[in-house]
Amino acid sequence: MAHVVRGFISAGLLLGAGALPVAAQSLALPAADPVGISRSGVQVAYGYSLEAAATNPALLASLREKSGAYVAVGLEMASSQQSLESSQNSFYSSDRNRAIGAFGLALRQSPTLTLGLKVDEPFLRHGRLSSDAPTRYLGDGLDLAARRLEGQAAWTLSPSLSVGVGLGVARLSYGSSTVVRLGVPNATTALTDGLVEQRIGETGNKVVPSYSLGLRWAISPRWTLGFVHQSGLKGDLDLKASLQDAPLGYYANDGLSLAPLGTVTRATALLAASTLSAGSGTLNLPSRTTVGMRHRTHPMVTWEADLSWTSGGLQMPGFATARTSLGTATAPAQLPQGKGHLGAGASTEIELGKFWTLRAGLFLDQRSIDSNRTEPLLGGSRTAGFSVGAGYKVFGGELNLGYQFRQSEDQDSRQLDGVWSSTGFRNVGTRLRVESMGHLVALGFKKTF
């Protein structure tokens, strides 16, 4: 019976992976520690691994040692490129790098109870578009981070079955900016006589609850099934709006010609008297449910395959607005909402002698945002991550290095490029290609005792 169950589950996982289109940077990080990164996050059934217990708390019960801890630091790098078909000009993003960190701890209290603690970063997305990017009116900057702390507990129900729970909090940090054009009134009338282009932004943060639920079932000495549900993170942020940087330009009412004389002086007074308002403060990051199957094919080789479902709860706060005597300037569109989607991945680990361990992983995600809502800040196209890593036993512990290359499928749209005149924003239908990629690297040290 056991071989029938494991064969059925394995077949389902492999078929699920095969059903995904060949895809290729995602809002969610696979992990923030080098072992999880090198496995591309595919580790929900990886027993005997403290780093995997950061994903599935039930795995704490399977650790060989009575206690252990790891600490890791790393760097996440992301960039995007926009290319206009009409002019063949390309525009590149900045603000590309972020430091990341992770911590894990496990303490066995009894043969049936193990406690743990984890600190990680499940979501990270950032970037600033160039000041002349075609899509700057639809949002030109994003800085999103979620830092999570959970206390964990795992109970051994039988030699082959354990369950786990994680309870804690996550700190959501959010910042966004967009570029708007404000009408500048004539010196003698209340009519628009020129435009000023200005970046406005908002920032805020919130501490919200977080939880995870996990299960581990060792079907046989070689086969293990893992299941985990990680909660979404939702909060109403206390956003503060502000003008960012100096005005980006001055224009005539048609939005293209040189501004009339005196526009700069009148625009300075207009901006000083403007009233800024933050957008809707709701930030909702989606939950993820994953099932995985691990197989130890050889004393030196272990592999795992995962199939995950990410909920459709992704929602970003609205952009800030600016109100003047001539009206309110708002972004022509808000950041899109996400949709539920499947992901699949595989990882392998090879133990070379007493000192070296080699790891590799792959994860593919389906599209998380509808194609007709394409934009460069959130992305949302099909994505893929390819990972490698290694561990070396030294100093009485293990030194680990993990790296992942992250790639998004190119997106083409005719809904992003436009001009902004005194009558507002107007799309011009030029074809625009959006490309993005990223790198994730971390170094860590684990010690058992």
PDB file of N, CA, C and O in Angstrom, residues 18-42:
ATOM      1  N   GLY A  18       5.118  19.407 -15.025  1.00  0.00           N
ATOM      2  CA  GLY A  18       5.136  19.371 -16.473  1.00  0.00           C
ATOM      3  C   GLY A  18       4.039  20.206 -17.103  1.00  0.00           C
ATOM      4  O   GLY A  18       4.162  20.679 -18.223  1.00  0.00           O
ATOM      5  N   ALA A  19       2.929  20.394 -16.363  1.00  0.00           N
ATOM      6  CA  ALA A  19       1.826  21.173 -16.914  1.00  0.00           C
ATOM      7  C   ALA A  19       2.123  22.657 -16.953  1.00  0.00           C
ATOM      8  O   ALA A  19       1.500  23.412 -17.685  1.00  0.00           O
ATOM      9  N   LEU A  20       3.093  23.105 -16.173  1.00  0.00           N
ATOM     10  CA  LEU A  20       3.450  24.514 -16.198  1.00  0.00           C
ATOM     11  C   LEU A  20       4.172  24.860 -17.489  1.00  0.00           C
ATOM     12  O   LEU A  20       5.027  24.116 -17.941  1.00  0.00           O
ATOM     13  N   PRO A  21       3.841  26.000 -18.100  1.00  0.00           N
ATOM     14  CA  PRO A  21       4.601  26.404 -19.263  1.00  0.00           C
ATOM     15  C   PRO A  21       6.053  26.668 -18.886  1.00  0.00           C
ATOM     16  O   PRO A  21       6.334  27.067 -17.764  1.00  0.00           O
ATOM     17  N   VAL A  22       6.945  26.437 -19.824  1.00  0.00           N
ATOM     18  CA  VAL A  22       8.350  26.733 -19.541  1.00  0.00           C
ATOM     19  C   VAL A  22       8.464  28.234 -19.329  1.00  0.00           C
ATOM     20  O   VAL A  22       8.253  29.010 -20.240  1.00  0.00           O
ATOM     21  N   ALA A  23       8.738  28.638 -18.126  1.00  0.00           N
ATOM     22  CA  ALA A  23       8.721  30.039 -17.747  1.00  0.00           C
ATOM     23  C   ALA A  23      10.087  30.526 -17.402  1.00  0.00           C
ATOM     24  O   ALA A  23      11.050  29.832 -17.462  1.00  0.00           O
ATOM     25  N   ALA A  24      10.086  31.521 -17.005  1.00  0.00           N
ATOM     26  CA  ALA A  24      11.366  31.880 -16.532  1.00  0.00           C
ATOM     27  C   ALA A  24      11.191  32.698 -15.268  1.00  0.00           C
ATOM     28  O   ALA A  24      10.163  33.072 -14.913  1.00  0.00           O
ATOM     29  N   GLN A  25      11.360  37.513 -11.979  1.00  0.00           N
ATOM     30  CA  GLN A  25      11.767  37.695 -10.632  1.00  0.00           C
ATOM     31  C   GLN A  25      10.459  37.844  -9.895  1.00  0.00           C
ATOM     32  O   GLN A  25       9.712  38.681 -10.249  1.00  0.00           O
ATOM     33  N   SER A  26      10.286  37.216  -8.957  1.00  0.00           N
ATOM     34  CA  SER A  26       9.043  37.048  -8.266  1.00  0.00           C
ATOM     35  C   SER A  26       9.043  37.914  -7.021  1.00  0.00           C
ATOM     36  O   SER A  26      10.079  38.261  -6.471  1.00  0.00           O
ATOM     37  N   LEU A  27       7.820  38.284  -6.562  1.00  0.00           N
ATOM     38  CA  LEU A  27       7.686  39.081  -5.349  1.00  0.00           C
ATOM     39  C   LEU A  27       8.145  38.309  -4.119  1.00  0.00           C
ATOM     40  O   LEU A  27       8.653  38.879  -3.157  1.00  0.00           O
ATOM     41  N   ALA A  28       7.969  37.000  -4.115  1.00  0.00           N
ATOM     42  CA  ALA A  28       8.336  36.159  -2.982  1.00  0.00           C
ATOM     43  C   ALA A  28       9.764  35.652  -3.130  1.00  0.00           C
ATOM     44  O   ALA A  28      10.184  35.254  -4.219  1.00  0.00           O
ATOM     45  N   LEU A  29      10.514  35.663  -2.019  1.00  0.00           N
ATOM     46  CA  LEU A  29      11.842  35.077  -2.010  1.00  0.00           C
ATOM     47  C   LEU A  29      11.739  33.590  -1.700  1.00  0.00           C
ATOM     48  O   LEU A  29      10.914  33.179  -0.880  1.00  0.00           O
ATOM     49  N   PRO A  30      12.566  32.750  -2.319  1.00  0.00           N
ATOM     50  CA  PRO A  30      12.530  31.322  -2.001  1.00  0.00           C
ATOM     51  C   PRO A  30      12.969  31.044  -0.574  1.00  0.00           C
ATOM     52  O   PRO A  30      12.498  30.116   0.071  1.00  0.00           O
ATOM     53  N   ALA A  31      13.898  31.854  -0.069  1.00  0.00           N
ATOM     54  CA  ALA A  31      14.439  31.757   1.287  1.00  0.00           C
ATOM     55  C   ALA A  31      15.389  32.929   1.464  1.00  0.00           C
ATOM     56  O   ALA A  31      15.710  33.642   0.497  1.00  0.00           O
ATOM     57  N   ALA A  32      15.855  33.136   2.708  1.00  0.00           N
ATOM     58  CA  ALA A  32      16.848  34.176   2.975  1.00  0.00           C
ATOM     59  C   ALA A  32      18.143  33.592   3.491  1.00  0.00           C
ATOM     60  O   ALA A  32      19.078  34.336   3.793  1.00  0.00           O
ATOM     61  N   ASP A  33      18.232  32.280   3.606  1.00  0.00           N
ATOM     62  CA  ASP A  33      19.455  31.606   4.038  1.00  0.00           C
ATOM     63  C   ASP A  33      20.062  30.860   2.861  1.00  0.00           C
ATOM     64  O   ASP A  33      19.355  30.519   1.902  1.00  0.00           O
ATOM     65  N   PRO A  34      21.355  30.566   2.882  1.00  0.00           N
ATOM     66  CA  PRO A  34      22.003  29.974   1.702  1.00  0.00           C
ATOM     67  C   PRO A  34      21.523  28.575   1.350  1.00  0.00           C
ATOM     68  O   PRO A  34      21.483  28.226   0.170  1.00  0.00           O
ATOM     69  N   VAL A  35      21.167  27.772   2.335  1.00  0.00           N
ATOM     70  CA  VAL A  35      20.699  26.416   2.028  1.00  0.00           C
ATOM     71  C   VAL A  35      19.352  26.467   1.323  1.00  0.00           C
ATOM     72  O   VAL A  35      19.133  25.818   0.289  1.00  0.00           O
ATOM     73  N   GLY A  36      18.413  27.261   1.864  1.00  0.00           N
ATOM     74  CA  GLY A  36      17.108  27.397   1.221  1.00  0.00           C
ATOM     75  C   GLY A  36      17.205  28.021  -0.157  1.00  0.00           C
ATOM     76  O   GLY A  36      16.482  27.631  -1.082  1.00  0.00           O
ATOM     77  N   ILE A  37      18.106  28.999  -0.329  1.00  0.00           N
ATOM     78  CA  ILE A  37      18.281  29.625  -1.639  1.00  0.00           C
ATOM     79  C   ILE A  37      18.813  28.611  -2.640  1.00  0.00           C
ATOM     80  O   ILE A  37      18.330  28.529  -3.773  1.00  0.00           O
ATOM     81  N   SER A  38      19.817  27.842  -2.233  1.00  0.00           N
ATOM     82  CA  SER A  38      20.401  26.882  -3.171  1.00  0.00           C
ATOM     83  C   SER A  38      19.429  25.774  -3.539  1.00  0.00           C
ATOM     84  O   SER A  38      19.591  25.133  -4.582  1.00  0.00           O
ATOM     85  N   ARG A  39      18.395  25.549  -2.718  1.00  0.00           N
ATOM     86  CA  ARG A  39      17.346  24.580  -3.063  1.00  0.00           C
ATOM     87  C   ARG A  39      16.170  25.245  -3.769  1.00  0.00           C
ATOM     88  O   ARG A  39      15.159  24.604  -4.032  1.00  0.00           O
ATOM     89  N   SER A  40      16.253  26.528  -4.048  1.00  0.00           N
ATOM     90  CA  SER A  40      15.153  27.302  -4.646  1.00  0.00           C
ATOM     91  C   SER A  40      13.894  27.235  -3.796  1.00  0.00           C
ATOM     92  O   SER A  40      12.776  27.329  -4.315  1.00  0.00           O
ATOM     93  N   GLY A  41      14.052  27.059  -2.485  1.00  0.00           N
ATOM     94  CA  GLY A  41      12.906  26.972  -1.592  1.00  0.00           C
ATOM     95  C   GLY A  41      12.203  25.638  -1.601  1.00  0.00           C
ATOM     96  O   GLY A  41      11.209  25.448  -0.896  1.00  0.00           O
ATOM     97  N   VAL A  42      12.703  24.683  -2.389  1.00  0.00           N
ATOM     98  CA  VAL A  42      12.073  23.363  -2.498  1.00  0.00           C
ATOM     99  C   VAL A  42      12.610  22.484  -1.382  1.00  0.00           C
ATOM    100  O   VAL A  42      13.629  21.801  -1.536  1.00  0.00           O
TER     101      VAL A  42
END
